[in-house]
Short mmCIF file of C-alpha atoms and ligand atoms in Angstrom, two decimals:
data_model
loop_
_atom_site.label_atom_id
_atom_site.label_comp_id
_atom_site.label_asym_id
_atom_site.label_seq_id
_atom_site.Cartn_x
_atom_site.Cartn_y
_atom_site.Cartn_z
CA MET V 267 0.03 0.61 0.07
CA PRO V 268 1.08 3.87 -0.51
CA ILE V 269 2.64 5.69 2.05
CA SER V 270 0.41 8.24 2.89
CA HIS V 271 2.11 12.68 4.26
CA GLY V 272 -1.02 12.32 6.70
CA GLN V 273 -2.42 15.79 7.48
CA ASN V 274 -2.09 18.97 5.75
CA HIS V 275 -0.56 17.41 2.48
CA THR V 276 -1.66 19.89 -0.39
CA VAL V 277 -1.29 18.18 -3.95
CA LEU V 278 -1.90 20.21 -6.98
CA ILE V 279 -3.56 17.77 -9.84
CA THR V 280 -3.09 19.87 -13.15
CA GLY V 281 -5.26 18.64 -16.09
CA GLY V 282 -7.64 16.96 -13.10
CA ALA V 283 -10.83 17.27 -15.45
CA GLY V 284 -9.38 15.35 -18.80
CA PHE V 285 -9.46 11.79 -19.01
CA ILE V 286 -6.35 10.33 -16.88
CA GLY V 287 -6.96 13.15 -14.88
CA SER V 288 -10.09 12.76 -13.38
CA HIS V 289 -9.53 9.47 -12.73
CA VAL V 290 -6.38 9.94 -10.26
CA VAL V 291 -8.08 13.31 -8.85
CA ARG V 292 -10.89 10.53 -7.59
CA LYS V 293 -8.13 8.34 -6.74
CA MET V 294 -6.77 10.56 -4.66
CA VAL V 295 -9.71 12.39 -2.72
CA MET V 296 -11.75 9.69 -1.73
CA ALA V 297 -8.41 7.35 -0.71
CA TYR V 298 -6.71 10.31 1.04
CA PRO V 299 -9.43 12.67 3.19
CA GLY V 300 -6.25 14.03 5.21
CA TYR V 301 -4.95 15.54 2.18
CA LEU V 302 -6.17 18.73 0.35
CA ILE V 303 -6.60 18.25 -3.48
CA VAL V 304 -6.46 21.46 -5.98
CA ASN V 305 -7.51 20.29 -9.09
CA LEU V 306 -6.10 23.08 -11.50
CA ASP V 307 -7.89 22.79 -15.48
CA LYS V 308 -7.91 25.45 -17.98
CA LEU V 309 -11.39 23.34 -19.39
CA THR V 310 -9.82 23.00 -23.00
CA TYR V 311 -12.25 21.10 -25.30
CA ALA V 312 -11.00 17.80 -23.27
CA GLY V 313 -12.05 19.34 -19.85
CA ASN V 314 -14.90 18.18 -18.49
CA LEU V 315 -15.90 18.74 -14.95
CA GLU V 316 -18.70 16.29 -15.67
CA ASN V 317 -15.98 13.39 -14.77
CA LEU V 318 -15.61 14.72 -11.25
CA LYS V 319 -19.35 15.45 -10.16
CA ASP V 320 -19.29 12.48 -7.59
CA VAL V 321 -16.26 14.03 -5.78
CA GLU V 322 -17.08 17.53 -6.27
CA ASN V 323 -18.61 18.51 -3.12
CA TYR V 324 -15.56 16.49 -0.89
CA PRO V 325 -14.22 18.62 2.04
CA ASN V 326 -10.73 18.02 0.42
CA TYR V 327 -11.38 18.73 -3.19
CA ARG V 328 -10.63 22.40 -4.79
CA PHE V 329 -11.37 23.08 -8.77
CA ILE V 330 -9.43 26.26 -10.25
CA LYS V 331 -9.73 27.07 -13.73
CA GLY V 332 -6.16 28.56 -15.08
CA ASP V 333 -3.41 27.87 -18.01
CA ILE V 334 -0.25 26.20 -17.00
CA ALA V 335 0.91 28.26 -19.59
CA ASP V 336 0.52 31.48 -18.15
CA GLY V 337 3.60 31.99 -16.09
CA TYR V 338 2.11 34.68 -13.81
CA PHE V 339 -1.01 32.73 -12.33
CA ILE V 340 0.73 30.08 -11.98
CA ASN V 341 3.30 31.86 -9.77
CA ASP V 342 0.45 33.44 -7.90
CA LEU V 343 -0.93 30.40 -7.64
CA PHE V 344 1.43 28.73 -5.71
CA SER V 345 2.48 31.91 -3.22
CA ASN V 346 -1.13 31.40 -2.10
CA TRP V 347 -1.16 27.49 -1.55
CA ASN V 348 2.13 26.50 -0.65
CA PHE V 349 1.78 22.90 -2.39
CA ASP V 350 3.51 19.90 -1.23
CA GLY V 351 3.67 17.81 -4.10
CA VAL V 352 2.24 18.72 -8.16
CA ILE V 353 0.80 15.58 -10.50
CA HIS V 354 1.38 17.00 -13.32
CA LEU V 355 -1.36 15.65 -16.20
CA ALA V 356 -2.68 18.91 -17.87
CA ALA V 357 -1.87 18.46 -21.39
CA GLU V 358 -2.49 18.32 -25.09
CA SER V 359 -3.37 15.17 -25.83
CA HIS V 360 -4.33 13.89 -29.14
CA VAL V 361 -1.44 12.83 -32.11
CA ASP V 362 -4.06 14.00 -34.62
CA ARG V 363 -4.74 17.81 -33.43
CA SER V 364 -0.85 17.81 -32.65
CA ILE V 365 -0.54 17.91 -36.50
CA GLU V 366 -3.15 20.01 -37.05
CA GLU V 367 -1.43 22.33 -33.85
CA PRO V 368 2.07 22.18 -32.90
CA LEU V 369 2.57 25.67 -31.04
CA GLU V 370 -0.52 24.88 -29.00
CA PHE V 371 1.31 21.73 -27.54
CA VAL V 372 4.65 23.62 -27.39
CA LYS V 373 2.56 26.12 -25.21
CA THR V 374 1.26 23.61 -23.07
CA ASN V 375 3.30 20.84 -22.62
CA VAL V 376 6.73 22.55 -23.05
CA LEU V 377 6.36 25.97 -21.84
CA GLY V 378 3.60 25.08 -19.36
CA THR V 379 5.89 22.29 -17.48
CA VAL V 380 8.88 24.98 -17.40
CA ASN V 381 6.00 27.30 -15.64
CA LEU V 382 5.03 24.66 -13.13
CA LEU V 383 8.75 23.69 -12.41
CA ASN V 384 9.93 27.61 -11.74
CA ALA V 385 7.54 28.20 -9.89
CA SER V 386 7.74 24.47 -7.28
CA ILE V 387 11.80 25.83 -6.68
CA GLN V 388 11.30 29.76 -6.03
CA ASN V 389 8.25 28.10 -3.73
CA TRP V 390 10.08 25.72 -2.25
CA LYS V 391 13.77 27.64 -2.03
CA LYS V 392 15.09 24.13 -1.63
CA ASN V 393 13.14 23.32 1.65
CA TYR V 394 12.72 19.81 -0.40
CA GLU V 395 11.41 18.09 2.70
CA ARG V 396 8.57 16.03 1.80
CA LYS V 397 8.09 18.05 -2.04
CA ARG V 398 7.85 15.84 -5.08
CA PHE V 399 7.29 16.94 -8.57
CA TYR V 400 5.51 13.82 -10.70
CA HIS V 401 5.49 14.47 -14.36
CA ILE V 402 3.18 12.24 -16.13
CA SER V 403 4.49 11.29 -19.84
CA THR V 404 3.82 8.61 -22.43
CA ASP V 405 5.65 6.06 -23.89
CA GLU V 406 5.47 7.37 -27.40
CA VAL V 407 8.54 9.93 -26.47
CA TYR V 408 10.17 6.38 -27.10
CA GLY V 409 9.47 6.27 -30.40
CA SER V 410 8.32 3.41 -32.42
CA LEU V 411 9.23 -0.19 -32.66
CA GLY V 412 9.61 -2.94 -34.76
CA ASP V 413 8.27 -6.29 -35.04
CA THR V 414 9.91 -6.98 -31.43
CA GLY V 415 10.77 -6.18 -28.37
CA PHE V 416 10.01 -3.67 -25.70
CA PHE V 417 10.32 0.09 -24.41
CA SER V 418 12.30 -0.19 -20.86
CA GLU V 419 12.97 3.12 -18.83
CA LYS V 420 16.63 2.86 -20.58
CA THR V 421 15.26 3.32 -24.53
CA SER V 422 16.55 6.37 -25.33
CA TYR V 423 13.81 9.24 -26.68
CA LYS V 424 13.28 9.13 -30.10
CA PRO V 425 10.01 11.03 -30.83
CA ASN V 426 7.85 11.11 -34.05
CA SER V 427 5.25 13.22 -33.77
CA PRO V 428 4.55 16.92 -32.71
CA TYR V 429 2.64 15.49 -29.23
CA SER V 430 5.28 12.74 -28.71
CA ALA V 431 8.43 15.63 -29.39
CA SER V 432 6.57 18.09 -26.83
CA LYS V 433 5.97 15.23 -24.31
CA ALA V 434 9.64 14.33 -24.85
CA SER V 435 11.15 18.05 -23.91
CA SER V 436 8.74 18.31 -20.83
CA ASP V 437 10.65 14.98 -19.58
CA HIS V 438 13.91 16.61 -20.10
CA PHE V 439 13.26 19.96 -18.97
CA VAL V 440 11.94 18.00 -15.48
CA ARG V 441 15.31 15.81 -15.39
CA SER V 442 17.28 19.06 -16.31
CA TYR V 443 15.45 20.64 -12.84
CA GLY V 444 16.19 18.11 -10.94
CA GLU V 445 20.20 17.79 -11.45
CA THR V 446 19.66 21.94 -12.21
CA TYR V 447 18.39 22.97 -9.20
CA GLY V 448 18.41 20.09 -7.51
CA LEU V 449 14.58 19.62 -7.64
CA PRO V 450 12.83 16.45 -6.48
CA TYR V 451 11.03 14.46 -9.20
CA VAL V 452 9.61 11.20 -10.78
CA ILE V 453 8.63 10.66 -14.43
CA SER V 454 6.22 8.10 -15.50
CA ASN V 455 6.35 6.63 -19.54
CA CYS V 456 2.82 4.82 -19.57
CA SER V 457 1.08 3.01 -22.44
CA ASN V 458 -2.61 3.81 -24.34
CA ASN V 459 -5.11 4.40 -21.77
CA TYR V 460 -8.72 3.51 -22.42
CA GLY V 461 -11.88 2.96 -20.15
CA PRO V 462 -14.77 5.51 -18.87
CA TYR V 463 -14.74 9.29 -19.28
CA GLN V 464 -12.42 9.44 -22.02
CA PHE V 465 -13.17 11.97 -25.04
CA PRO V 466 -14.66 10.32 -27.88
CA GLU V 467 -11.69 11.67 -30.52
CA LYS V 468 -9.45 8.10 -29.44
CA LEU V 469 -9.76 5.39 -31.05
CA ILE V 470 -11.95 3.18 -28.51
CA PRO V 471 -14.81 5.66 -27.27
CA LEU V 472 -14.63 7.73 -30.48
CA PHE V 473 -15.63 4.07 -32.26
CA ILE V 474 -17.54 3.09 -29.51
CA ASN V 475 -19.80 6.44 -29.94
CA ASN V 476 -19.19 5.42 -33.58
CA ILE V 477 -20.80 2.19 -33.16
CA ILE V 478 -23.52 3.10 -31.25
CA GLN V 479 -24.47 6.03 -33.77
CA ASN V 480 -23.79 3.88 -36.24
CA LYS V 481 -21.35 6.12 -38.25
CA PRO V 482 -18.05 5.06 -40.29
CA LEU V 483 -14.73 3.24 -38.44
CA PRO V 484 -12.21 5.27 -40.13
CA VAL V 485 -9.08 2.53 -38.92
CA TYR V 486 -5.71 4.36 -40.21
CA GLY V 487 -3.58 2.37 -42.78
CA ASN V 488 -3.68 -0.97 -42.80
CA GLY V 489 -4.89 -1.12 -39.75
CA LYS V 490 -1.45 -3.12 -38.59
CA ASN V 491 -0.27 -0.22 -36.33
CA THR V 492 0.28 -1.54 -32.66
CA ARG V 493 -0.74 -0.30 -29.19
CA ASP V 494 -0.12 -1.91 -25.60
CA TRP V 495 -3.52 -1.07 -24.20
CA LEU V 496 -3.84 -0.33 -20.28
CA PHE V 497 -7.13 0.17 -18.23
CA VAL V 498 -7.12 4.09 -16.57
CA GLU V 499 -8.19 2.99 -12.83
CA ASP V 500 -4.96 0.33 -13.08
CA HIS V 501 -2.95 3.68 -14.57
CA ALA V 502 -4.63 5.91 -11.38
CA ASN V 503 -3.58 3.66 -9.25
CA ALA V 504 0.39 3.16 -10.44
CA ILE V 505 0.11 6.65 -10.54
CA ASP V 506 -0.77 6.70 -6.17
CA LEU V 507 2.06 4.49 -6.01
CA VAL V 508 4.64 5.94 -8.00
CA TYR V 509 3.60 9.60 -6.31
CA HIS V 510 4.49 7.87 -2.95
CA LYS V 511 6.50 5.42 -3.61
CA GLY V 512 8.61 6.32 -6.34
CA ILE V 513 12.80 7.15 -6.04
CA ASN V 514 13.67 10.31 -6.43
CA LYS V 515 15.00 11.18 -9.98
CA GLU V 516 13.91 7.60 -11.07
CA SER V 517 11.53 7.18 -14.20
CA TYR V 518 8.71 4.06 -14.32
CA ASN V 519 7.20 2.35 -17.20
CA ILE V 520 3.73 1.70 -16.71
CA GLY V 521 1.82 -1.14 -18.95
CA GLY V 522 -0.54 -3.81 -18.90
CA PHE V 523 1.30 -6.46 -21.47
CA ASN V 524 -1.67 -6.08 -23.16
CA GLU V 525 -0.38 -5.48 -27.36
CA ARG V 526 -2.71 -5.56 -29.89
CA GLN V 527 -3.02 -4.72 -33.74
CA ASN V 528 -5.68 -1.85 -34.15
CA ILE V 529 -7.66 -3.78 -36.86
CA ASP V 530 -7.90 -6.46 -34.45
CA LEU V 531 -8.91 -4.81 -31.09
CA VAL V 532 -11.74 -3.00 -33.73
CA LYS V 533 -12.98 -6.17 -34.44
CA LEU V 534 -12.87 -7.32 -30.68
CA LEU V 535 -14.51 -4.07 -30.45
CA CYS V 536 -17.40 -4.49 -32.76
CA SER V 537 -17.98 -8.06 -31.42
CA LEU V 538 -18.67 -6.95 -28.21
CA MET V 539 -20.72 -3.97 -29.20
CA ASP V 540 -23.15 -6.66 -31.36
CA LYS V 541 -23.45 -8.29 -28.22
CA ARG V 542 -24.78 -5.81 -25.47
CA LEU V 543 -26.12 -3.69 -28.26
CA PHE V 544 -28.13 -7.03 -29.74
CA ARG V 545 -27.30 -6.45 -33.19
CA ASN V 546 -26.54 -9.58 -35.51
CA GLU V 547 -22.52 -10.78 -34.72
CA GLY V 548 -20.92 -9.08 -37.44
CA GLU V 549 -23.04 -5.68 -38.01
CA SER V 550 -20.50 -3.72 -36.08
CA GLU V 551 -18.09 -5.04 -38.19
CA LYS V 552 -19.10 -3.38 -41.98
CA LEU V 553 -18.56 -0.08 -40.28
CA ILE V 554 -15.00 -0.91 -40.20
CA THR V 555 -13.26 1.90 -42.98
CA PHE V 556 -9.49 2.14 -43.80
CA VAL V 557 -8.64 5.54 -44.55
CA LYS V 558 -5.28 7.29 -45.22
CA ASP V 559 -2.83 6.60 -42.42
CA ARG V 560 -1.95 9.46 -40.13
CA PRO V 561 1.12 10.97 -41.46
CA GLY V 562 4.62 9.93 -38.67
CA HIS V 563 2.26 7.20 -37.48
CA ASP V 564 4.28 5.23 -35.54
CA LEU V 565 3.90 0.78 -36.24
CA ARG V 566 4.23 0.11 -32.76
CA TYR V 567 3.92 -0.06 -28.96
CA ALA V 568 5.05 -2.43 -25.94
CA ILE V 569 6.13 -1.12 -22.90
CA ASP V 570 8.37 -3.67 -20.59
CA ALA V 571 7.34 -3.11 -17.34
CA THR V 572 9.30 -4.58 -15.36
CA LYS V 573 10.86 -2.55 -13.44
CA ILE V 574 7.31 -1.12 -12.12
CA ASN V 575 6.50 -4.62 -11.01
CA LYS V 576 9.89 -5.71 -9.12
CA LYS V 577 10.20 -1.78 -7.13
CA LEU V 578 7.19 -0.92 -6.44
CA GLY V 579 4.61 -4.00 -6.52
CA TRP V 580 2.66 -2.78 -9.19
CA LYS V 581 0.68 -4.81 -11.94
CA SER V 582 -2.97 -4.81 -13.66
CA SER V 583 -5.05 -5.61 -12.64
CA VAL V 584 -7.73 -6.72 -15.91
CA THR V 585 -7.55 -8.15 -19.03
CA LEU V 586 -8.06 -6.26 -22.07
CA GLU V 587 -11.25 -7.98 -23.00
CA GLU V 588 -12.41 -7.53 -19.40
CA GLY V 589 -11.82 -3.84 -19.99
CA LEU V 590 -13.49 -3.25 -22.70
CA GLU V 591 -15.86 -5.06 -21.56
CA MET V 592 -16.37 -2.56 -18.34
CA THR V 593 -15.94 0.66 -21.06
CA ILE V 594 -18.16 -0.59 -23.27
CA ASP V 595 -20.85 -1.79 -20.18
CA TRP V 596 -19.61 2.56 -18.84
CA TYR V 597 -20.28 4.43 -21.62
CA LEU V 598 -23.62 2.31 -22.32
CA ALA V 599 -25.08 3.05 -18.99
CA ASN V 600 -23.83 6.49 -18.87
CA ASP V 601 -25.65 8.39 -22.30
CA ASP V 602 -25.77 11.75 -20.89
CA TRP V 603 -22.30 11.86 -19.76
CA LEU V 604 -21.92 11.07 -23.81
CA ASN V 605 -24.68 12.94 -25.23
CA HIS V 606 -23.51 15.62 -23.23
CA VAL V 607 -19.98 15.50 -25.02
CA ASN V 608 -21.48 15.21 -28.53
CA SER V 609 -23.31 17.72 -27.84
CA GLY V 610 -21.05 20.81 -26.20
CA GLU V 611 -23.18 20.92 -23.03
CA TYR V 612 -20.26 19.27 -20.94
CA GLN V 613 -18.77 22.84 -21.39
CA ASP V 614 -20.86 24.37 -19.26
CA TYR V 615 -20.98 22.60 -16.62
CA TYR V 616 -18.65 25.14 -15.04
CA LYS V 617 -20.69 28.12 -15.34
CA MET V 618 -23.63 25.99 -13.98
CA ARG V 619 -21.61 24.34 -10.94
CA TYR V 620 -19.28 27.03 -10.23
CA LYS V 621 -20.22 30.68 -11.60
CA GLN V 622 -23.40 31.19 -10.12
P1 NAD X 165 -6.91 14.97 -21.97
O1 NAD X 165 -6.60 15.04 -22.78
O2 NAD X 165 -8.09 13.91 -21.72
O3 NAD X 165 -6.91 15.86 -20.60
C1 NAD X 165 -6.10 16.93 -20.62
C2 NAD X 165 -6.20 17.62 -19.29
O4 NAD X 165 -5.77 19.10 -19.34
C3 NAD X 165 -7.70 18.72 -19.70
O5 NAD X 165 -8.43 18.86 -19.26
C4 NAD X 165 -7.71 19.91 -20.37
O6 NAD X 165 -8.53 21.04 -19.40
C5 NAD X 165 -6.40 20.38 -19.70
N1 NAD X 165 -5.39 21.14 -20.18
C6 NAD X 165 -5.28 21.73 -21.22
N2 NAD X 165 -4.36 22.45 -21.39
C7 NAD X 165 -4.21 23.18 -20.20
C8 NAD X 165 -3.47 24.24 -20.30
N3 NAD X 165 -2.58 25.01 -20.76
N4 NAD X 165 -3.89 24.57 -18.65
C9 NAD X 165 -4.07 23.98 -17.72
N5 NAD X 165 -5.05 22.53 -17.89
C10 NAD X 165 -4.85 22.20 -19.23
O7 NAD X 165 -5.76 13.49 -21.60
P2 NAD X 165 -5.09 12.78 -20.91
O8 NAD X 165 -5.54 11.32 -22.07
O9 NAD X 165 -6.02 12.38 -19.64
O10 NAD X 165 -3.69 12.22 -20.46
C11 NAD X 165 -3.58 12.81 -19.15
C12 NAD X 165 -1.42 13.02 -19.37
O11 NAD X 165 -1.56 11.73 -20.01
C13 NAD X 165 -1.07 13.82 -20.68
O12 NAD X 165 0.08 14.89 -19.73
C14 NAD X 165 -0.87 12.72 -21.25
O13 NAD X 165 0.56 13.22 -22.08
C15 NAD X 165 -0.34 12.03 -20.63
N6 NAD X 165 -0.57 10.14 -21.30
C16 NAD X 165 -1.73 9.83 -21.66
C17 NAD X 165 -1.87 8.68 -22.23
C18 NAD X 165 -3.57 8.69 -22.76
O14 NAD X 165 -3.82 7.05 -23.77
N7 NAD X 165 -4.43 8.76 -22.44
C19 NAD X 165 -1.16 7.25 -22.12
C20 NAD X 165 0.11 8.11 -21.41
C21 NAD X 165 0.40 9.42 -20.92
P1 TYD X 166 -4.94 7.08 -30.52
O1 TYD X 166 -6.29 6.99 -29.65
O2 TYD X 166 -5.59 8.36 -31.63
O3 TYD X 166 -3.74 7.26 -29.66
P2 TYD X 166 -1.93 7.58 -29.88
O4 TYD X 166 -2.18 8.04 -31.60
O5 TYD X 166 -1.86 8.07 -28.88
O6 TYD X 166 -1.68 5.70 -29.97
O7 TYD X 166 -4.82 6.53 -31.79
C1 TYD X 166 -4.42 4.68 -30.94
C2 TYD X 166 -4.26 3.68 -32.17
O8 TYD X 166 -5.76 3.82 -33.44
C3 TYD X 166 -3.45 4.71 -33.63
O9 TYD X 166 -2.34 3.93 -34.07
C4 TYD X 166 -3.85 5.28 -34.69
C5 TYD X 166 -5.43 4.62 -34.98
N1 TYD X 166 -6.22 5.32 -35.06
C6 TYD X 166 -7.59 5.03 -36.06
O10 TYD X 166 -7.11 3.69 -36.71
N2 TYD X 166 -7.99 5.69 -36.77
C7 TYD X 166 -8.74 6.26 -35.45
O11 TYD X 166 -9.69 7.66 -36.18
C8 TYD X 166 -8.10 6.98 -34.60
C9 TYD X 166 -8.33 8.12 -33.42
C10 TYD X 166 -6.98 6.48 -34.10
#
């Protein structure tokens, strides 16, 4: 079990209204009633406070709307709150968008991270006892694998998309603040996540949403690109563990040894959806259309998660099939959430809840 820092421990979680961030916020708010969890989020298209309805009234939770790319705002925030720890998830996270507008990725993922690092060292003033900066990163920084092999923590960085280049850059900045200013930090690099509350632009929720609406399922290229899938709650548990027990200046790869070629994953999803929607077997598969490949599309990701397993005792708890079933059930049971995302209504929730 993770070690708790006890009472009076204030943690800043950035990007807590996003997909993974909302699971981390929920986990921390519930598991550590003695902590104060401050969720800072800009509420871009990807931020959705409806993700956190079930914990928004907890006494140890606060929400602040703000942009990590605004250095003045971030400095003020840190001097007002005296954070003990930072779990940094805020990012532009979608590869396709990074191809269209790379500068947004530089602003949030690089500049935003450096603003948080600066504010941390200025506020902590070398008094680093019980302080920690935890950067949540991705396996995409390592680039692409061929047909065999795994990414380990020792694999060199070779990012291929503007998204992964911005994440690699921010990882390097975090590391450099450890070396140059002594900032206590940990980094984790995780494989593709899926599960409840994921915005329907990423493969799995997009395809669930399209299957429900009988819309085409656009598979890029020949569908043989391979991703290593992890259920989001397993990632949130790993983040909790690394935050509390990770060794200073180390990085941890997080993954569930769950590789699938995209086309196989999509066919599995179609077949599970047919069952859930009482459609004839094979009906959803007819929606698959092969479309032009993504430029610079990485062929294969696969994480070697041995270190986090051996050193911290973490491993994933569900198989891909189990996780997909839970995910599909969640999307079908939470049609309000999905309808609000599809209509854009989710973006009114902040005003409704916090600005009356
Ligand atoms: P997401 O896109 O669902 O959420 C990102 C959140 O960050 C949103 O709530 C958004 O409003 C917020 N945000 C964006 N720009 C901001 C800014 N300038 N200031 C403050 N908040 C801002 O992303 P996600 O999938 O939950 O990913 C979270 C983190 O995990 C990211 O750092 C991502 O790189 C990393 N990661 C994601 C995956 C994955 O499969 N989704 C895998 C490994 C690592
Ligand atoms: P995605 O969910 O965008 O995650 P990432 O690019 O960060 O791995 O995509 C997962 C895989 O699915 C990736 O190989 C691209 C592919 N893909 C499609 O084939 N069609 C789509 O519409 C999307 C969004 C992704």
